[in-house]
PDB file of C-alpha atoms in Angstrom:
ATOM      1  CA  MET A 880     110.438   4.540  54.336  1.00  0.00           C
ATOM      2  CA  GLU A 881     110.032   4.741  58.250  1.00  0.00           C
ATOM      3  CA  ASN A 882     111.242   8.259  58.488  1.00  0.00           C
ATOM      4  CA  LYS A 883     108.867   9.871  56.145  1.00  0.00           C
ATOM      5  CA  LYS A 884     108.086  13.249  57.293  1.00  0.00           C
ATOM      6  CA  LYS A 885     104.608  13.516  59.054  1.00  0.00           C
ATOM      7  CA  LYS A 886     102.001  15.955  57.518  1.00  0.00           C
ATOM      8  CA  ARG A 887     101.548  18.655  59.438  1.00  0.00           C
ATOM      9  CA  ILE A 888      97.832  19.999  59.758  1.00  0.00           C
ATOM     10  CA  VAL A 889      96.113  22.830  61.619  1.00  0.00           C
ATOM     11  CA  ILE A 890      92.668  21.982  62.325  1.00  0.00           C
ATOM     12  CA  ALA A 891      90.333  25.172  62.964  1.00  0.00           C
ATOM     13  CA  LEU A 892      87.021  24.137  64.379  1.00  0.00           C
ATOM     14  CA  GLY A 893      83.820  26.535  64.904  1.00  0.00           C
ATOM     15  CA  GLY A 894      83.031  28.008  67.832  1.00  0.00           C
ATOM     16  CA  ASN A 895      79.383  26.463  66.756  1.00  0.00           C
ATOM     17  CA  ALA A 896      80.967  23.278  65.826  1.00  0.00           C
ATOM     18  CA  LEU A 897      81.730  23.014  69.648  1.00  0.00           C
ATOM     19  CA  GLY A 898      77.525  23.406  70.493  1.00  0.00           C
ATOM     20  CA  ASN A 899      76.071  26.129  72.116  1.00  0.00           C
ATOM     21  CA  THR A 900      75.496  24.699  75.884  1.00  0.00           C
ATOM     22  CA  LEU A 901      78.153  22.533  78.383  1.00  0.00           C
ATOM     23  CA  PRO A 902      76.339  19.373  77.461  1.00  0.00           C
ATOM     24  CA  GLU A 903      76.205  20.023  73.802  1.00  0.00           C
ATOM     25  CA  GLN A 904      79.920  20.809  73.679  1.00  0.00           C
ATOM     26  CA  MET A 905      80.641  17.232  75.985  1.00  0.00           C
ATOM     27  CA  LYS A 906      78.833  15.372  72.807  1.00  0.00           C
ATOM     28  CA  ALA A 907      80.286  17.799  70.171  1.00  0.00           C
ATOM     29  CA  VAL A 908      83.812  17.084  70.927  1.00  0.00           C
ATOM     30  CA  LYS A 909      83.495  13.569  71.104  1.00  0.00           C
ATOM     31  CA  ILE A 910      82.549  13.441  67.562  1.00  0.00           C
ATOM     32  CA  THR A 911      85.143  15.978  66.475  1.00  0.00           C
ATOM     33  CA  ALA A 912      87.867  14.048  68.609  1.00  0.00           C
ATOM     34  CA  LYS A 913      87.228  10.631  66.500  1.00  0.00           C
ATOM     35  CA  ALA A 914      87.813  12.512  63.326  1.00  0.00           C
ATOM     36  CA  ILE A 915      90.697  14.183  64.868  1.00  0.00           C
ATOM     37  CA  VAL A 916      92.784  10.756  65.734  1.00  0.00           C
ATOM     38  CA  ASP A 917      91.713   8.923  62.725  1.00  0.00           C
ATOM     39  CA  LEU A 918      93.965  11.642  60.884  1.00  0.00           C
ATOM     40  CA  ILE A 919      96.620  11.013  63.273  1.00  0.00           C
ATOM     41  CA  GLU A 920      96.181   7.373  62.415  1.00  0.00           C
ATOM     42  CA  GLU A 921      96.882   8.137  59.346  1.00  0.00           C
ATOM     43  CA  GLY A 922     100.562   9.447  60.325  1.00  0.00           C
ATOM     44  CA  CYS A 923      99.426  13.455  60.466  1.00  0.00           C
ATOM     45  CA  GLU A 924     100.566  15.576  62.872  1.00  0.00           C
ATOM     46  CA  VAL A 925      97.503  17.290  64.255  1.00  0.00           C
ATOM     47  CA  ILE A 926      97.289  20.904  65.779  1.00  0.00           C
ATOM     48  CA  VAL A 927      93.974  22.153  67.362  1.00  0.00           C
ATOM     49  CA  ALA A 928      92.782  25.515  66.706  1.00  0.00           C
ATOM     50  CA  HIS A 929      88.984  26.687  67.604  1.00  0.00           C
ATOM     51  CA  GLY A 930      86.159  29.232  67.932  1.00  0.00           C
ATOM     52  CA  ASN A 931      84.406  30.236  71.091  1.00  0.00           C
ATOM     53  CA  GLY A 932      81.186  32.927  69.377  1.00  0.00           C
ATOM     54  CA  PRO A 933      78.986  30.600  71.648  1.00  0.00           C
ATOM     55  CA  GLN A 934      80.976  30.009  74.691  1.00  0.00           C
ATOM     56  CA  VAL A 935      82.627  33.709  75.243  1.00  0.00           C
ATOM     57  CA  GLY A 936      79.149  34.928  75.130  1.00  0.00           C
ATOM     58  CA  MET A 937      77.773  32.801  77.595  1.00  0.00           C
ATOM     59  CA  ILE A 938      80.582  33.893  79.773  1.00  0.00           C
ATOM     60  CA  ASN A 939      79.956  37.378  79.408  1.00  0.00           C
ATOM     61  CA  ASN A 940      77.003  36.922  80.301  1.00  0.00           C
ATOM     62  CA  ALA A 941      77.385  34.990  83.188  1.00  0.00           C
ATOM     63  CA  MET A 942      80.094  37.593  84.370  1.00  0.00           C
ATOM     64  CA  ALA A 943      77.606  40.769  83.564  1.00  0.00           C
ATOM     65  CA  ALA A 944      74.800  39.067  85.516  1.00  0.00           C
ATOM     66  CA  LEU A 945      77.651  38.790  88.698  1.00  0.00           C
ATOM     67  CA  SER A 946      78.469  42.052  88.504  1.00  0.00           C
ATOM     68  CA  ARG A 947      74.554  42.818  88.406  1.00  0.00           C
ATOM     69  CA  GLU A 948      73.935  40.940  91.497  1.00  0.00           C
ATOM     70  CA  ASP A 949      76.726  41.850  93.461  1.00  0.00           C
ATOM     71  CA  ALA A 950      77.598  45.890  93.357  1.00  0.00           C
ATOM     72  CA  ASN A 951      81.196  44.907  94.324  1.00  0.00           C
ATOM     73  CA  GLN A 952      82.180  42.802  91.498  1.00  0.00           C
ATOM     74  CA  PRO A 953      83.397  44.540  88.341  1.00  0.00           C
ATOM     75  CA  ASN A 954      82.660  43.823  84.889  1.00  0.00           C
ATOM     76  CA  THR A 955      84.906  41.183  83.725  1.00  0.00           C
ATOM     77  CA  PRO A 956      87.121  42.249  81.200  1.00  0.00           C
ATOM     78  CA  LEU A 957      86.369  40.687  77.701  1.00  0.00           C
ATOM     79  CA  SER A 958      90.243  39.433  76.944  1.00  0.00           C
ATOM     80  CA  VAL A 959      89.413  37.214  80.912  1.00  0.00           C
ATOM     81  CA  CYS A 960      85.884  35.775  79.281  1.00  0.00           C
ATOM     82  CA  VAL A 961      88.275  34.733  75.989  1.00  0.00           C
ATOM     83  CA  ALA A 962      90.704  33.201  78.801  1.00  0.00           C
ATOM     84  CA  MET A 963      87.903  31.297  80.763  1.00  0.00           C
ATOM     85  CA  SER A 964      86.719  29.763  77.279  1.00  0.00           C
ATOM     86  CA  GLN A 965      90.164  28.801  75.918  1.00  0.00           C
ATOM     87  CA  ALA A 966      90.389  26.867  79.399  1.00  0.00           C
ATOM     88  CA  TYR A 967      87.168  25.273  79.142  1.00  0.00           C
ATOM     89  CA  ILE A 968      86.738  24.158  75.897  1.00  0.00           C
ATOM     90  CA  GLY A 969      90.600  22.836  75.962  1.00  0.00           C
ATOM     91  CA  TYR A 970      89.265  21.141  78.758  1.00  0.00           C
ATOM     92  CA  ASP A 971      86.716  19.042  77.224  1.00  0.00           C
ATOM     93  CA  LEU A 972      88.733  18.650  74.092  1.00  0.00           C
ATOM     94  CA  GLN A 973      91.970  17.400  75.586  1.00  0.00           C
ATOM     95  CA  ASN A 974      90.189  14.670  77.835  1.00  0.00           C
ATOM     96  CA  ALA A 975      87.923  13.575  74.522  1.00  0.00           C
ATOM     97  CA  LEU A 976      91.156  13.069  72.174  1.00  0.00           C
ATOM     98  CA  ARG A 977      93.075  11.743  75.371  1.00  0.00           C
ATOM     99  CA  GLU A 978      90.041   9.128  75.523  1.00  0.00           C
ATOM    100  CA  GLU A 979      89.696   8.584  72.125  1.00  0.00           C
ATOM    101  CA  LEU A 980      93.863   8.329  71.928  1.00  0.00           C
ATOM    102  CA  TYR A 981      93.398   5.416  74.362  1.00  0.00           C
ATOM    103  CA  ASN A 982      90.654   3.768  72.897  1.00  0.00           C
ATOM    104  CA  ARG A 983      92.708   2.886  69.918  1.00  0.00           C
ATOM    105  CA  ASN A 984      95.447   1.813  72.075  1.00  0.00           C
ATOM    106  CA  ILE A 985      97.667   5.005  71.140  1.00  0.00           C
ATOM    107  CA  TYR A 986      99.639   5.541  74.464  1.00  0.00           C
ATOM    108  CA  ASP A 987     102.571   8.234  73.492  1.00  0.00           C
ATOM    109  CA  ILE A 988     100.644  11.400  72.285  1.00  0.00           C
ATOM    110  CA  PRO A 989     100.341  13.516  75.293  1.00  0.00           C
ATOM    111  CA  VAL A 990      97.117  16.348  74.884  1.00  0.00           C
ATOM    112  CA  ALA A 991      97.806  19.416  76.248  1.00  0.00           C
ATOM    113  CA  THR A 992      95.985  23.051  75.682  1.00  0.00           C
ATOM    114  CA  MET A 993      97.969  25.885  75.739  1.00  0.00           C
ATOM    115  CA  ILE A 994      96.579  29.358  77.290  1.00  0.00           C
ATOM    116  CA  THR A 995      97.594  32.149  74.111  1.00  0.00           C
ATOM    117  CA  GLN A 996      97.750  35.094  73.971  1.00  0.00           C
ATOM    118  CA  VAL A 997      97.744  36.886  70.403  1.00  0.00           C
ATOM    119  CA  ARG A 998      99.428  40.487  70.465  1.00  0.00           C
ATOM    120  CA  VAL A 999      96.926  42.858  67.905  1.00  0.00           C
ATOM    121  CA  ASP A1000      98.360  46.509  67.098  1.00  0.00           C
ATOM    122  CA  ALA A1001      96.746  48.976  69.083  1.00  0.00           C
ATOM    123  CA  ASP A1002      96.210  51.166  66.304  1.00  0.00           C
ATOM    124  CA  ASP A1003      94.730  48.878  64.001  1.00  0.00           C
ATOM    125  CA  PRO A1004      91.626  50.234  62.164  1.00  0.00           C
ATOM    126  CA  ALA A1005      89.343  47.745  63.814  1.00  0.00           C
ATOM    127  CA  PHE A1006      89.230  49.465  67.159  1.00  0.00           C
ATOM    128  CA  ASP A1007      87.817  52.486  65.709  1.00  0.00           C
ATOM    129  CA  ALA A1008      84.851  50.439  63.830  1.00  0.00           C
ATOM    130  CA  PRO A1009      83.990  47.629  66.184  1.00  0.00           C
ATOM    131  CA  SER A1010      81.568  44.699  64.345  1.00  0.00           C
ATOM    132  CA  LYS A1011      82.143  41.841  65.623  1.00  0.00           C
ATOM    133  CA  PRO A1012      78.517  40.953  67.741  1.00  0.00           C
ATOM    134  CA  ILE A1013      78.730  38.974  71.100  1.00  0.00           C
ATOM    135  CA  GLY A1014      76.641  38.223  73.868  1.00  0.00           C
ATOM    136  CA  HIS A1015      72.602  37.918  74.016  1.00  0.00           C
ATOM    137  CA  PHE A1016      69.891  40.186  72.297  1.00  0.00           C
ATOM    138  CA  MET A1017      68.705  43.079  74.454  1.00  0.00           C
ATOM    139  CA  THR A1018      66.036  45.631  74.252  1.00  0.00           C
ATOM    140  CA  GLU A1019      66.612  48.979  73.667  1.00  0.00           C
ATOM    141  CA  GLU A1020      66.375  50.038  77.186  1.00  0.00           C
ATOM    142  CA  GLN A1021      68.591  47.178  78.335  1.00  0.00           C
ATOM    143  CA  ALA A1022      71.462  48.284  75.374  1.00  0.00           C
ATOM    144  CA  LYS A1023      70.849  51.893  76.961  1.00  0.00           C
ATOM    145  CA  ILE A1024      71.823  50.771  80.467  1.00  0.00           C
ATOM    146  CA  ALA A1025      74.961  48.649  79.204  1.00  0.00           C
ATOM    147  CA  GLU A1026      76.034  51.682  77.291  1.00  0.00           C
ATOM    148  CA  GLU A1027      76.081  53.650  80.044  1.00  0.00           C
ATOM    149  CA  LYS A1028      77.197  51.365  83.225  1.00  0.00           C
ATOM    150  CA  TYR A1029      79.865  49.606  80.877  1.00  0.00           C
ATOM    151  CA  GLY A1030      80.704  51.604  78.173  1.00  0.00           C
ATOM    152  CA  TYR A1031      79.684  48.920  75.919  1.00  0.00           C
ATOM    153  CA  ILE A1032      78.984  49.812  72.006  1.00  0.00           C
ATOM    154  CA  MET A1033      75.599  48.245  71.318  1.00  0.00           C
ATOM    155  CA  LYS A1034      74.227  48.274  67.805  1.00  0.00           C
ATOM    156  CA  GLU A1035      70.818  46.880  66.489  1.00  0.00           C
ATOM    157  CA  ASP A1036      70.978  43.784  64.539  1.00  0.00           C
ATOM    158  CA  SER A1037      68.694  42.682  61.632  1.00  0.00           C
ATOM    159  CA  GLY A1038      65.510  43.424  64.028  1.00  0.00           C
ATOM    160  CA  ARG A1039      66.209  40.848  66.353  1.00  0.00           C
ATOM    161  CA  GLY A1040      67.229  43.335  69.029  1.00  0.00           C
ATOM    162  CA  TYR A1041      70.401  44.874  70.481  1.00  0.00           C
ATOM    163  CA  ARG A1042      73.925  42.965  70.659  1.00  0.00           C
ATOM    164  CA  ARG A1043      77.239  44.358  72.076  1.00  0.00           C
ATOM    165  CA  VAL A1044      79.999  44.734  69.375  1.00  0.00           C
ATOM    166  CA  VAL A1045      83.627  44.596  69.809  1.00  0.00           C
ATOM    167  CA  ALA A1046      86.877  45.064  67.492  1.00  0.00           C
ATOM    168  CA  SER A1047      88.075  42.178  65.680  1.00  0.00           C
ATOM    169  CA  PRO A1048      91.636  42.959  65.033  1.00  0.00           C
ATOM    170  CA  LYS A1049      94.126  41.161  62.872  1.00  0.00           C
ATOM    171  CA  PRO A1050      96.290  39.106  64.852  1.00  0.00           C
ATOM    172  CA  ALA A1051      99.852  40.448  64.543  1.00  0.00           C
ATOM    173  CA  GLU A1052     101.825  37.967  66.814  1.00  0.00           C
ATOM    174  CA  ILE A1053     100.964  34.306  68.380  1.00  0.00           C
ATOM    175  CA  VAL A1054     102.798  34.900  71.746  1.00  0.00           C
ATOM    176  CA  GLU A1055     103.731  31.719  73.385  1.00  0.00           C
ATOM    177  CA  ILE A1056     104.403  30.548  69.713  1.00  0.00           C
ATOM    178  CA  GLY A1057     107.814  29.031  71.227  1.00  0.00           C
ATOM    179  CA  ALA A1058     106.267  27.051  73.472  1.00  0.00           C
ATOM    180  CA  ILE A1059     103.525  25.646  71.104  1.00  0.00           C
ATOM    181  CA  ARG A1060     106.308  25.090  68.762  1.00  0.00           C
ATOM    182  CA  SER A1061     108.105  22.996  70.986  1.00  0.00           C
ATOM    183  CA  LEU A1062     105.637  20.654  72.397  1.00  0.00           C
ATOM    184  CA  VAL A1063     104.638  19.904  68.735  1.00  0.00           C
ATOM    185  CA  ASP A1064     108.089  19.277  67.747  1.00  0.00           C
ATOM    186  CA  SER A1065     107.943  16.566  70.671  1.00  0.00           C
ATOM    187  CA  GLY A1066     105.047  14.906  69.654  1.00  0.00           C
ATOM    188  CA  GLN A1067     102.224  16.192  71.593  1.00  0.00           C
ATOM    189  CA  LEU A1068      99.017  17.365  70.507  1.00  0.00           C
ATOM    190  CA  VAL A1069      98.370  20.703  71.191  1.00  0.00           C
ATOM    191  CA  ILE A1070      95.064  22.524  71.256  1.00  0.00           C
ATOM    192  CA  ALA A1071      96.411  26.582  71.451  1.00  0.00           C
ATOM    193  CA  CYS A1072      94.777  30.237  70.107  1.00  0.00           C
ATOM    194  CA  GLY A1073      91.236  29.199  71.345  1.00  0.00           C
ATOM    195  CA  GLY A1074      89.090  32.006  69.839  1.00  0.00           C
ATOM    196  CA  GLY A1075      91.532  33.354  67.947  1.00  0.00           C
ATOM    197  CA  GLY A1076      93.725  34.020  70.919  1.00  0.00           C
ATOM    198  CA  ILE A1077      93.343  36.430  73.784  1.00  0.00           C
ATOM    199  CA  PRO A1078      93.337  39.708  72.370  1.00  0.00           C
ATOM    200  CA  VAL A1079      96.380  41.484  74.129  1.00  0.00           C
ATOM    201  CA  THR A1080      98.623  44.690  72.648  1.00  0.00           C
ATOM    202  CA  ARG A1081     102.220  45.793  74.152  1.00  0.00           C
ATOM    203  CA  GLN A1082     102.854  48.132  76.368  1.00  0.00           C
ATOM    204  CA  GLY A1083     107.145  47.922  76.928  1.00  0.00           C
ATOM    205  CA  ASN A1084     107.409  44.684  78.420  1.00  0.00           C
ATOM    206  CA  HIS A1085     103.598  44.706  79.697  1.00  0.00           C
ATOM    207  CA  LEU A1086     100.923  42.871  77.708  1.00  0.00           C
ATOM    208  CA  LYS A1087      97.480  45.059  78.116  1.00  0.00           C
ATOM    209  CA  GLY A1088      94.180  42.661  77.162  1.00  0.00           C
ATOM    210  CA  ALA A1089      92.352  44.451  74.455  1.00  0.00           C
ATOM    211  CA  SER A1090      88.270  44.482  74.392  1.00  0.00           C
ATOM    212  CA  ALA A1091      88.232  42.797  71.427  1.00  0.00           C
ATOM    213  CA  VAL A1092      87.731  39.306  69.543  1.00  0.00           C
ATOM    214  CA  ILE A1093      90.286  37.983  66.902  1.00  0.00           C
ATOM    215  CA  ASP A1094      88.894  35.987  63.830  1.00  0.00           C
ATOM    216  CA  LYS A1095      89.714  32.846  64.603  1.00  0.00           C
ATOM    217  CA  ASP A1096      90.422  31.680  61.232  1.00  0.00           C
ATOM    218  CA  PHE A1097      93.139  34.612  61.033  1.00  0.00           C
ATOM    219  CA  ALA A1098      94.698  33.270  63.850  1.00  0.00           C
ATOM    220  CA  SER A1099      94.590  30.069  62.712  1.00  0.00           C
ATOM    221  CA  GLU A1100      96.353  30.908  59.451  1.00  0.00           C
ATOM    222  CA  LEU A1101      98.996  32.747  61.235  1.00  0.00           C
ATOM    223  CA  LEU A1102      99.635  29.442  63.552  1.00  0.00           C
ATOM    224  CA  ALA A1103      99.850  27.259  60.531  1.00  0.00           C
ATOM    225  CA  GLU A1104     102.480  29.545  59.005  1.00  0.00           C
ATOM    226  CA  ASN A1105     104.309  30.156  62.260  1.00  0.00           C
ATOM    227  CA  LEU A1106     104.551  26.331  62.427  1.00  0.00           C
ATOM    228  CA  ASP A1107     105.271  25.582  58.843  1.00  0.00           C
ATOM    229  CA  ALA A1108     101.923  23.748  58.801  1.00  0.00           C
ATOM    230  CA  ASP A1109     101.423  21.408  55.138  1.00  0.00           C
ATOM    231  CA  PHE A1110      97.352  22.322  55.462  1.00  0.00           C
ATOM    232  CA  LEU A1111      95.108  24.231  57.442  1.00  0.00           C
ATOM    233  CA  ILE A1112      91.126  22.775  57.642  1.00  0.00           C
ATOM    234  CA  ILE A1113      88.517  24.727  58.746  1.00  0.00           C
ATOM    235  CA  ILE A1114      85.438  22.961  60.340  1.00  0.00           C
ATOM    236  CA  THR A1115      82.618  25.198  60.956  1.00  0.00           C
ATOM    237  CA  ALA A1116      80.019  22.480  61.795  1.00  0.00           C
TER     238      ALA A1116
END
């Protein structure tokens, strides 16, 4: 029975399940790592995807503050903020997972974060109707400045102030799926499609970052399909 095929599971962690601040995230990933390594000990093959709601908002705010402070610093595109969030969430997650594996004397499962681009269609109707709020709340006055200076689309959010809204297009293709599949097939624990993936549109051979946020549940579902996973588990908090 030794060669029984392992169950392949994609686990999607909600951005809020990772805490709202850096110290909160450090704590949250330790708990998450235990649950993931439990599944590995039960003989499952696990791929981790995650949201980035609070984190991408924090990065976006920090970069916007930098551009307000320094006139020579252009505003950072949202796609770059998503890439930054993938890297730093991945860094925390892969360290916590590696530590938890070592604590249980499992030394033969390398952990890797794949910075993942996800192609969306440039003519996805979501681009005509941005609806996904990101970043902090602003006063009406601040919102007007953001609209004029950065071309943001601002919406009033249930009496709590104004927030930037961006498109949330459907994921069409995971660009790095070949590399992800190779790592998973070779027995590595892979963290991929963070924050739904870095949204890109195809222009010939060029992939252009899009000002959007892809829903992590849809991206995780596509990842699970592409990897022929047996299960997709979505953990929100």
